mmCIF file of C-alpha atoms and ligand atoms in Angstrom:
data_model
loop_
_atom_site.group_PDB
_atom_site.id
_atom_site.type_symbol
_atom_site.label_atom_id
_atom_site.label_comp_id
_atom_site.label_asym_id
_atom_site.label_seq_id
_atom_site.Cartn_x
_atom_site.Cartn_y
_atom_site.Cartn_z
ATOM 1 C CA MET M 106 122.545 75.993 119.620
ATOM 2 C CA ASP M 107 122.884 76.695 123.337
ATOM 3 C CA GLN M 108 126.614 76.550 124.115
ATOM 4 C CA THR M 109 125.892 76.412 127.835
ATOM 5 C CA ALA M 110 123.812 73.239 127.534
ATOM 6 C CA PRO M 111 124.930 70.737 130.162
ATOM 7 C CA THR M 112 126.676 67.567 129.042
ATOM 8 C CA LEU M 113 124.795 64.280 128.995
ATOM 9 C CA VAL M 114 123.441 63.820 132.519
ATOM 10 C CA ASP M 115 122.336 60.226 132.244
ATOM 11 C CA PRO M 116 124.959 58.129 130.474
ATOM 12 C CA SER M 117 122.519 55.303 129.968
ATOM 13 C CA VAL M 118 122.445 55.156 126.190
ATOM 14 C CA SER M 119 119.848 52.437 126.054
ATOM 15 C CA GLN M 120 117.454 54.550 128.111
ATOM 16 C CA LEU M 121 117.979 57.499 125.766
ATOM 17 C CA VAL M 122 117.358 55.232 122.769
ATOM 18 C CA ARG M 123 114.262 53.900 124.468
ATOM 19 C CA ASP M 124 112.938 57.388 125.307
ATOM 20 C CA LEU M 125 113.409 58.895 121.853
ATOM 21 C CA PRO M 126 110.292 58.536 119.711
ATOM 22 C CA LYS M 127 111.520 56.928 116.514
ATOM 23 C CA VAL M 128 110.454 56.349 112.931
ATOM 24 C CA GLU M 129 111.617 53.573 110.567
ATOM 25 C CA LEU M 130 111.770 54.474 106.885
ATOM 26 C CA HIS M 131 113.657 51.492 105.512
ATOM 27 C CA VAL M 132 112.514 48.158 106.859
ATOM 28 C CA HIS M 133 111.325 45.128 104.899
ATOM 29 C CA LEU M 134 108.209 43.294 106.018
ATOM 30 C CA GLU M 135 109.561 39.900 104.965
ATOM 31 C CA GLY M 136 113.029 40.620 106.402
ATOM 32 C CA SER M 137 111.403 41.398 109.760
ATOM 33 C CA MET M 138 109.896 37.950 110.230
ATOM 34 C CA PRO M 139 110.885 36.541 113.631
ATOM 35 C CA ALA M 140 112.026 32.904 113.803
ATOM 36 C CA GLU M 141 108.912 32.068 115.850
ATOM 37 C CA THR M 142 106.619 33.395 113.104
ATOM 38 C CA LEU M 143 108.522 31.496 110.432
ATOM 39 C CA PHE M 144 108.163 28.367 112.558
ATOM 40 C CA GLU M 145 104.417 28.911 112.916
ATOM 41 C CA LEU M 146 103.830 29.636 109.222
ATOM 42 C CA ALA M 147 106.090 26.813 108.031
ATOM 43 C CA GLY M 148 104.089 24.438 110.229
ATOM 44 C CA ARG M 149 100.789 25.850 109.014
ATOM 45 C CA HIS M 150 101.689 25.177 105.381
ATOM 46 C CA ARG M 151 104.018 22.197 105.885
ATOM 47 C CA VAL M 152 106.844 24.018 104.112
ATOM 48 C CA GLU M 153 109.868 21.817 103.440
ATOM 49 C CA GLY M 154 113.481 22.852 103.948
ATOM 50 C CA VAL M 155 112.785 24.607 107.252
ATOM 51 C CA PRO M 156 114.030 22.908 110.479
ATOM 52 C CA GLY M 157 111.308 20.989 112.295
ATOM 53 C CA THR M 158 111.855 22.249 115.852
ATOM 54 C CA LEU M 159 111.855 25.847 117.030
ATOM 55 C CA GLU M 160 115.268 25.420 118.631
ATOM 56 C CA GLU M 161 116.833 24.099 115.412
ATOM 57 C CA LEU M 162 115.061 26.754 113.400
ATOM 58 C CA ARG M 163 116.397 29.518 115.653
ATOM 59 C CA SER M 164 120.001 28.482 115.105
ATOM 60 C CA TRP M 165 119.434 27.941 111.353
ATOM 61 C CA TYR M 166 117.796 31.374 111.200
ATOM 62 C CA ALA M 167 120.757 33.241 112.757
ATOM 63 C CA PHE M 168 122.752 35.316 110.284
ATOM 64 C CA THR M 169 125.972 33.696 109.140
ATOM 65 C CA ASP M 170 126.686 35.032 105.670
ATOM 66 C CA PHE M 171 124.872 36.619 102.749
ATOM 67 C CA PRO M 172 124.086 33.425 100.757
ATOM 68 C CA HIS M 173 122.520 31.907 103.879
ATOM 69 C CA PHE M 174 120.564 35.133 104.457
ATOM 70 C CA VAL M 175 119.088 34.769 100.951
ATOM 71 C CA GLU M 176 118.142 31.158 101.747
ATOM 72 C CA VAL M 177 116.349 32.218 104.950
ATOM 73 C CA TYR M 178 114.667 35.160 103.177
ATOM 74 C CA LEU M 179 113.331 32.930 100.403
ATOM 75 C CA ALA M 180 112.085 30.335 102.889
ATOM 76 C CA SER M 181 110.296 33.070 104.828
ATOM 77 C CA VAL M 182 108.677 34.501 101.698
ATOM 78 C CA HIS M 183 107.588 30.993 100.723
ATOM 79 C CA THR M 184 105.553 30.583 103.942
ATOM 80 C CA LEU M 185 103.385 33.633 103.140
ATOM 81 C CA ARG M 186 100.389 32.373 101.181
ATOM 82 C CA GLU M 187 97.084 33.517 102.586
ATOM 83 C CA GLU M 188 95.664 36.762 103.878
ATOM 84 C CA ALA M 189 95.976 35.514 107.466
ATOM 85 C CA ASP M 190 99.721 34.858 106.973
ATOM 86 C CA PHE M 191 100.367 38.429 105.862
ATOM 87 C CA ALA M 192 98.182 39.750 108.681
ATOM 88 C CA LEU M 193 100.095 37.676 111.239
ATOM 89 C CA LEU M 194 103.486 38.866 109.994
ATOM 90 C CA ALA M 195 102.492 42.528 109.786
ATOM 91 C CA SER M 196 100.984 42.459 113.265
ATOM 92 C CA VAL M 197 104.100 40.856 114.763
ATOM 93 C CA VAL M 198 106.289 43.426 112.989
ATOM 94 C CA ALA M 199 104.130 46.313 114.216
ATOM 95 C CA GLU M 200 104.210 44.993 117.771
ATOM 96 C CA ARG M 201 108.002 44.692 117.743
ATOM 97 C CA LEU M 202 108.425 48.194 116.366
ATOM 98 C CA SER M 203 105.993 49.618 118.859
ATOM 99 C CA ALA M 204 107.838 47.909 121.732
ATOM 100 C CA GLN M 205 110.930 49.959 120.725
ATOM 101 C CA ASN M 206 109.002 53.227 120.884
ATOM 102 C CA VAL M 207 108.778 53.403 117.087
ATOM 103 C CA ARG M 208 105.765 55.565 116.345
ATOM 104 C CA TYR M 209 105.666 55.405 112.567
ATOM 105 C CA ALA M 210 107.140 53.117 109.910
ATOM 106 C CA GLU M 211 107.218 53.025 106.133
ATOM 107 C CA VAL M 212 107.546 49.324 105.446
ATOM 108 C CA HIS M 213 108.834 47.825 102.192
ATOM 109 C CA VAL M 214 106.752 44.911 100.935
ATOM 110 C CA SER M 215 108.413 42.555 98.416
ATOM 111 C CA LEU M 216 105.235 42.509 96.381
ATOM 112 C CA TYR M 217 106.720 40.934 93.267
ATOM 113 C CA ALA M 218 108.107 38.039 95.347
ATOM 114 C CA HIS M 219 104.485 37.188 96.135
ATOM 115 C CA LEU M 220 103.001 37.941 92.702
ATOM 116 C CA MET M 221 105.545 35.653 91.034
ATOM 117 C CA ARG M 222 104.375 32.768 93.244
ATOM 118 C CA GLY M 223 100.781 33.333 92.210
ATOM 119 C CA VAL M 224 99.694 35.128 95.394
ATOM 120 C CA PRO M 225 97.293 37.898 94.322
ATOM 121 C CA ALA M 226 98.152 41.461 95.382
ATOM 122 C CA LYS M 227 94.741 41.736 97.018
ATOM 123 C CA VAL M 228 95.588 38.874 99.396
ATOM 124 C CA VAL M 229 98.815 40.655 100.407
ATOM 125 C CA PHE M 230 97.202 44.071 100.845
ATOM 126 C CA ASP M 231 94.087 42.793 102.638
ATOM 127 C CA GLY M 232 96.265 40.951 105.149
ATOM 128 C CA ILE M 233 98.695 43.746 105.924
ATOM 129 C CA GLU M 234 95.944 46.367 105.993
ATOM 130 C CA ARG M 235 94.015 44.421 108.603
ATOM 131 C CA ALA M 236 97.144 44.269 110.763
ATOM 132 C CA ARG M 237 97.932 47.946 110.134
ATOM 133 C CA MET M 238 94.542 49.090 111.379
ATOM 134 C CA ASP M 239 94.608 46.758 114.397
ATOM 135 C CA ALA M 240 98.130 47.910 115.314
ATOM 136 C CA GLU M 241 97.193 51.569 115.089
ATOM 137 C CA ARG M 242 94.207 50.988 117.338
ATOM 138 C CA GLU M 243 96.018 48.756 119.849
ATOM 139 C CA HIS M 244 99.515 50.277 119.948
ATOM 140 C CA GLY M 245 99.101 53.713 118.377
ATOM 141 C CA ILE M 246 101.812 52.935 115.796
ATOM 142 C CA GLN M 247 101.184 54.141 112.250
ATOM 143 C CA LEU M 248 102.331 51.957 109.353
ATOM 144 C CA ARG M 249 102.581 52.852 105.675
ATOM 145 C CA TRP M 250 103.605 50.625 102.771
ATOM 146 C CA ILE M 251 106.211 50.744 100.006
ATOM 147 C CA PRO M 252 105.648 47.847 97.577
ATOM 148 C CA ASP M 253 108.722 46.977 95.528
ATOM 149 C CA PHE M 254 110.235 44.669 92.911
ATOM 150 C CA PRO M 255 113.820 43.420 92.405
ATOM 151 C CA ALA M 256 115.991 45.461 89.996
ATOM 152 C CA ASP M 257 117.580 42.312 88.591
ATOM 153 C CA PHE M 258 114.273 40.765 87.459
ATOM 154 C CA GLY M 259 113.584 42.981 84.447
ATOM 155 C CA VAL M 260 110.879 45.294 83.182
ATOM 156 C CA GLU M 261 108.055 42.764 83.109
ATOM 157 C CA SER M 262 108.285 42.171 86.858
ATOM 158 C CA ALA M 263 108.319 45.930 87.421
ATOM 159 C CA GLU M 264 105.253 46.404 85.243
ATOM 160 C CA ARG M 265 103.337 43.620 86.967
ATOM 161 C CA THR M 266 104.176 45.160 90.332
ATOM 162 C CA VAL M 267 103.141 48.720 89.491
ATOM 163 C CA GLU M 268 99.933 47.502 87.840
ATOM 164 C CA ALA M 269 99.042 45.487 90.947
ATOM 165 C CA VAL M 270 99.744 48.485 93.182
ATOM 166 C CA LEU M 271 97.677 50.867 91.069
ATOM 167 C CA ARG M 272 94.813 48.367 90.886
ATOM 168 C CA ASP M 273 94.733 46.953 94.426
ATOM 169 C CA GLY M 274 96.938 49.205 96.570
ATOM 170 C CA PRO M 275 95.214 50.882 99.538
ATOM 171 C CA GLN M 276 95.567 54.553 100.515
ATOM 172 C CA SER M 277 98.283 53.596 102.984
ATOM 173 C CA VAL M 278 100.724 52.874 100.139
ATOM 174 C CA VAL M 279 102.953 55.968 100.184
ATOM 175 C CA GLY M 280 105.658 55.002 97.740
ATOM 176 C CA PHE M 281 106.976 52.610 95.135
ATOM 177 C CA GLY M 282 110.376 50.961 95.412
ATOM 178 C CA VAL M 283 112.987 48.816 93.736
ATOM 179 C CA GLY M 284 115.403 46.531 95.581
ATOM 180 C CA GLY M 285 117.167 43.250 94.814
ATOM 181 C CA VAL M 286 120.619 43.087 93.256
ATOM 182 C CA GLU M 287 121.604 46.585 92.127
ATOM 183 C CA SER M 288 121.257 46.866 88.349
ATOM 184 C CA PRO M 289 120.923 49.745 85.859
ATOM 185 C CA LEU M 290 117.730 51.656 86.630
ATOM 186 C CA GLY M 291 117.185 53.151 83.155
ATOM 187 C CA PRO M 292 114.692 50.460 82.079
ATOM 188 C CA TYR M 293 112.390 51.386 84.970
ATOM 189 C CA ALA M 294 111.811 55.041 84.062
ATOM 190 C CA GLU M 295 108.354 54.409 82.631
ATOM 191 C CA VAL M 296 107.193 52.220 85.516
ATOM 192 C CA PHE M 297 108.269 54.798 88.096
ATOM 193 C CA GLY M 298 106.658 57.512 85.979
ATOM 194 C CA ARG M 299 103.351 55.697 86.313
ATOM 195 C CA ALA M 300 103.752 55.284 90.065
ATOM 196 C CA ARG M 301 104.611 58.964 90.503
ATOM 197 C CA ALA M 302 101.734 60.082 88.302
ATOM 198 C CA ALA M 303 99.468 58.176 90.704
ATOM 199 C CA GLY M 304 100.860 60.200 93.617
ATOM 200 C CA LEU M 305 103.328 57.638 94.965
ATOM 201 C CA ALA M 306 106.788 58.677 96.103
ATOM 202 C CA SER M 307 109.780 57.229 94.253
ATOM 203 C CA LEU M 308 111.766 55.335 96.924
ATOM 204 C CA PRO M 309 114.434 53.149 95.301
ATOM 205 C CA HIS M 310 117.370 51.295 96.799
ATOM 206 C CA ALA M 311 120.525 52.717 95.215
ATOM 207 C CA GLY M 312 124.222 53.055 96.009
ATOM 208 C CA GLU M 313 124.588 50.211 98.504
ATOM 209 C CA HIS M 314 127.011 48.203 96.355
ATOM 210 C CA GLY M 315 126.341 49.699 92.936
ATOM 211 C CA GLY M 316 128.338 52.915 93.171
ATOM 212 C CA PRO M 317 127.309 56.572 92.824
ATOM 213 C CA VAL M 318 126.095 55.953 89.263
ATOM 214 C CA ARG M 319 123.060 54.077 90.603
ATOM 215 C CA VAL M 320 122.162 57.034 92.832
ATOM 216 C CA LEU M 321 122.446 59.402 89.873
ATOM 217 C CA GLU M 322 120.094 57.145 87.912
ATOM 218 C CA ALA M 323 117.717 56.969 90.865
ATOM 219 C CA LEU M 324 117.549 60.768 90.934
ATOM 220 C CA ASP M 325 117.560 61.524 87.217
ATOM 221 C CA VAL M 326 115.667 58.539 85.816
ATOM 222 C CA LEU M 327 113.349 57.503 88.645
ATOM 223 C CA GLY M 328 112.867 60.915 90.276
ATOM 224 C CA ALA M 329 113.916 59.474 93.646
ATOM 225 C CA GLU M 330 112.645 61.408 96.655
ATOM 226 C CA ARG M 331 114.720 59.397 99.114
ATOM 227 C CA ILE M 332 117.653 57.030 98.599
ATOM 228 C CA GLY M 333 117.686 53.566 100.190
ATOM 229 C CA HIS M 334 121.228 52.915 101.540
ATOM 230 C CA GLY M 335 123.067 55.417 99.314
ATOM 231 C CA ILE M 336 126.356 55.055 101.192
ATOM 232 C CA ASP M 337 128.254 55.001 97.872
ATOM 233 C CA VAL M 338 127.457 58.705 97.372
ATOM 234 C CA MET M 339 130.495 59.427 99.531
ATOM 235 C CA LYS M 340 132.641 58.390 96.552
ATOM 236 C CA ASP M 341 131.320 61.346 94.530
ATOM 237 C CA PRO M 342 131.688 64.804 96.181
ATOM 238 C CA ALA M 343 129.589 66.524 93.496
ATOM 239 C CA LEU M 344 126.736 64.105 94.130
ATOM 240 C CA VAL M 345 126.984 64.697 97.886
ATOM 241 C CA GLU M 346 126.758 68.428 97.219
ATOM 242 C CA ARG M 347 123.668 67.905 95.083
ATOM 243 C CA LEU M 348 121.931 65.748 97.716
ATOM 244 C CA VAL M 349 122.798 68.220 100.457
ATOM 245 C CA ALA M 350 121.524 71.183 98.422
ATOM 246 C CA ALA M 351 118.230 69.448 97.634
ATOM 247 C CA GLN M 352 118.092 67.792 101.090
ATOM 248 C CA VAL M 353 117.267 64.428 99.540
ATOM 249 C CA PRO M 354 117.173 61.990 102.472
ATOM 250 C CA VAL M 355 119.484 58.978 102.526
ATOM 251 C CA ASP M 356 118.289 55.963 104.549
ATOM 252 C CA VAL M 357 121.275 54.279 106.197
ATOM 253 C CA SER M 358 121.368 50.842 107.879
ATOM 254 C CA PRO M 359 124.786 50.143 109.469
ATOM 255 C CA THR M 360 124.255 46.504 110.528
ATOM 256 C CA SER M 361 122.853 45.607 107.117
ATOM 257 C CA ASN M 362 125.894 47.211 105.458
ATOM 258 C CA ILE M 363 128.194 44.999 107.533
ATOM 259 C CA CYS M 364 126.140 41.838 106.906
ATOM 260 C CA THR M 365 126.037 42.372 103.142
ATOM 261 C CA ARG M 366 129.716 43.424 103.186
ATOM 262 C CA ALA M 367 128.944 46.819 101.683
ATOM 263 C CA VAL M 368 131.193 48.047 104.522
ATOM 264 C CA ASP M 369 134.012 45.863 105.936
ATOM 265 C CA ARG M 370 134.106 47.068 109.539
ATOM 266 C CA ILE M 371 131.743 49.239 111.568
ATOM 267 C CA GLU M 372 134.675 51.561 112.358
ATOM 268 C CA GLU M 373 134.846 52.323 108.636
ATOM 269 C CA HIS M 374 131.143 53.098 108.271
ATOM 270 C CA PRO M 375 130.559 56.443 106.493
ATOM 271 C CA LEU M 376 127.626 57.492 108.735
ATOM 272 C CA PRO M 377 129.608 60.147 110.688
ATOM 273 C CA ALA M 378 131.107 61.557 107.475
ATOM 274 C CA MET M 379 127.655 61.641 105.874
ATOM 275 C CA LEU M 380 126.232 63.649 108.769
ATOM 276 C CA ASP M 381 129.256 65.952 108.765
ATOM 277 C CA ALA M 382 128.763 66.565 105.057
ATOM 278 C CA GLY M 383 125.260 67.860 105.794
ATOM 279 C CA LEU M 384 123.346 64.958 104.248
ATOM 280 C CA LEU M 385 119.840 64.329 105.574
ATOM 281 C CA VAL M 386 120.712 60.866 106.911
ATOM 282 C CA THR M 387 118.092 58.654 108.547
ATOM 283 C CA LEU M 388 118.763 55.508 110.581
ATOM 284 C CA ASN M 389 117.065 52.214 109.756
ATOM 285 C CA SER M 390 117.162 48.460 110.341
ATOM 286 C CA ASP M 391 116.492 47.098 106.790
ATOM 287 C CA ASP M 392 116.009 43.349 107.552
ATOM 288 C CA PRO M 393 116.158 43.407 111.350
ATOM 289 C CA THR M 394 115.373 39.852 112.472
ATOM 290 C CA MET M 395 117.435 38.325 109.685
ATOM 291 C CA PHE M 396 120.460 40.505 110.466
ATOM 292 C CA GLY M 397 120.018 39.918 114.212
ATOM 293 C CA SER M 398 119.348 43.589 114.910
ATOM 294 C CA ASP M 399 116.525 46.052 115.406
ATOM 295 C CA LEU M 400 116.130 49.819 115.189
ATOM 296 C CA SER M 401 117.112 50.306 118.837
ATOM 297 C CA GLY M 402 120.285 48.317 118.158
ATOM 298 C CA GLU M 403 121.062 50.588 115.196
ATOM 299 C CA TYR M 404 120.604 53.612 117.462
ATOM 300 C CA GLY M 405 123.037 52.073 119.948
ATOM 301 C CA ILE M 406 125.609 51.484 117.198
ATOM 302 C CA ALA M 407 125.070 54.999 115.841
ATOM 303 C CA HIS M 408 125.572 56.461 119.321
ATOM 304 C CA ASP M 409 129.062 54.958 119.375
ATOM 305 C CA MET M 410 129.760 56.703 116.065
ATOM 306 C CA VAL M 411 128.080 60.098 116.415
ATOM 307 C CA GLY M 412 127.235 60.565 120.111
ATOM 308 C CA SER M 413 124.028 61.824 121.683
ATOM 309 C CA GLU M 414 123.704 64.979 119.581
ATOM 310 C CA GLY M 415 124.140 62.944 116.412
ATOM 311 C CA LEU M 416 121.553 60.456 117.649
ATOM 312 C CA VAL M 417 118.967 63.165 118.253
ATOM 313 C CA ARG M 418 119.701 64.556 114.818
ATOM 314 C CA LEU M 419 119.137 61.141 113.244
ATOM 315 C CA ALA M 420 115.820 60.797 115.088
ATOM 316 C CA ARG M 421 114.745 64.251 113.884
ATOM 317 C CA ASN M 422 115.895 63.500 110.322
ATOM 318 C CA GLY M 423 113.721 60.374 110.252
ATOM 319 C CA VAL M 424 110.651 62.432 111.059
ATOM 320 C CA GLU M 425 111.594 65.134 108.528
ATOM 321 C CA ALA M 426 112.173 62.569 105.774
ATOM 322 C CA SER M 427 108.924 60.696 106.386
ATOM 323 C CA TYR M 428 105.587 60.982 104.619
ATOM 324 C CA LEU M 429 103.821 61.824 107.844
ATOM 325 C CA GLY M 430 101.509 64.823 107.753
ATOM 326 C CA VAL M 431 102.918 68.176 108.849
ATOM 327 C CA ALA M 432 101.019 68.301 112.141
ATOM 328 C CA ARG M 433 102.133 64.840 113.234
ATOM 329 C CA ARG M 434 105.707 65.617 112.198
ATOM 330 C CA ARG M 435 105.677 68.740 114.378
ATOM 331 C CA GLU M 436 104.343 66.743 117.314
ATOM 332 C CA LEU M 437 107.054 64.104 117.030
ATOM 333 C CA LEU M 438 109.824 66.687 116.567
ATOM 334 C CA ALA M 439 108.642 68.534 119.673
ATOM 335 C CA GLU M 440 108.633 65.267 121.592
ATOM 336 C CA ILE M 441 112.175 64.422 120.424
ATOM 337 C CA ASP M 442 113.333 67.904 121.426
ATOM 338 C CA SER M 443 111.828 67.557 124.875
ATOM 339 C CA VAL M 444 113.563 64.192 125.389
ATOM 340 C CA ALA M 445 116.827 65.823 124.231
ATOM 341 C CA ALA M 446 116.297 68.705 126.680
ATOM 342 C CA ARG M 447 115.660 66.263 129.518
ATOM 343 C CA TYR M 448 119.003 64.581 128.786
ATOM 344 C CA GLY M 449 120.778 67.930 128.365
ATOM 345 C CA ILE M 450 121.493 67.251 124.689
ATOM 346 C CA ALA M 451 121.826 70.251 122.394
ATOM 347 C CA VAL M 452 119.598 70.071 119.323
ATOM 348 C CA SER M 453 121.391 71.284 116.209
HETATM 349 ZN ZN1 ZN V 230 116.417 47.406 101.918
#
């Protein structure tokens, strides 16, 4: 580190956030649906239980509490029926990410939520793939997919999901995930074994509300290569040491943690302590439109907690923890470093 590096020249945090090339490693396709898209799709399929005017829908859509979030999430999922619906959503999501200078995203797809409604996996994948290719051509953003199932739905749902992925999943599926209400992960060892044998990364949610034990299971039972949320690891120093030693990335989403009450107040968020401990922390938006945030907003919040140097480190960590190819990773890291140099920020 250059100790003589000048202090931040331009105090405009939002400009720094804007200038940094970013990656998103923990963002849900369905939880990124804008109110306008929900309005359009609900109208297209005459879905009931969704307000009839865009203005009403916008205020209904705004985050109030977790039960209401679940209601909005389920309504949004319910509007996704045909290939064109998935294509529309994925293209809107890609456009919004690209507008924030996000260059690459690994996007969770709640595949089982669609399978259980009778929507074939092929319909989901064909739709999002079309949007992925269009977005890459039009905006230069690269998208990859992480299909998942809910941990509280049992082994059969997990098996149906992995079978659908192995049968119909395109090359752009980089990993396999589990989300939902945190539950013991032991029953999913075999399913994740199949996904990993097929070359997919194990990318579970663990340790958001469920305690360090879920993270241990994710590592030991599912062979997790990255931990979704994982903030509970801070309750177990030995586990932190293990994650630091192996440099297993932990994908953190501050606004989501507040909305789901995993953390009471932003001032109490463990992000600074996690970085100080040497964890490979990445910054993410989780369910951005439904939590009223986006990745840039998370960067702004993180800046308040860890400053400009911390922000650059988070941006670099995202690239390091991604499944981008080595050459593209190097390019993005060099670009981040040159932005940091322009702002006089030391890169640690
Ligand atoms: Zn998530």
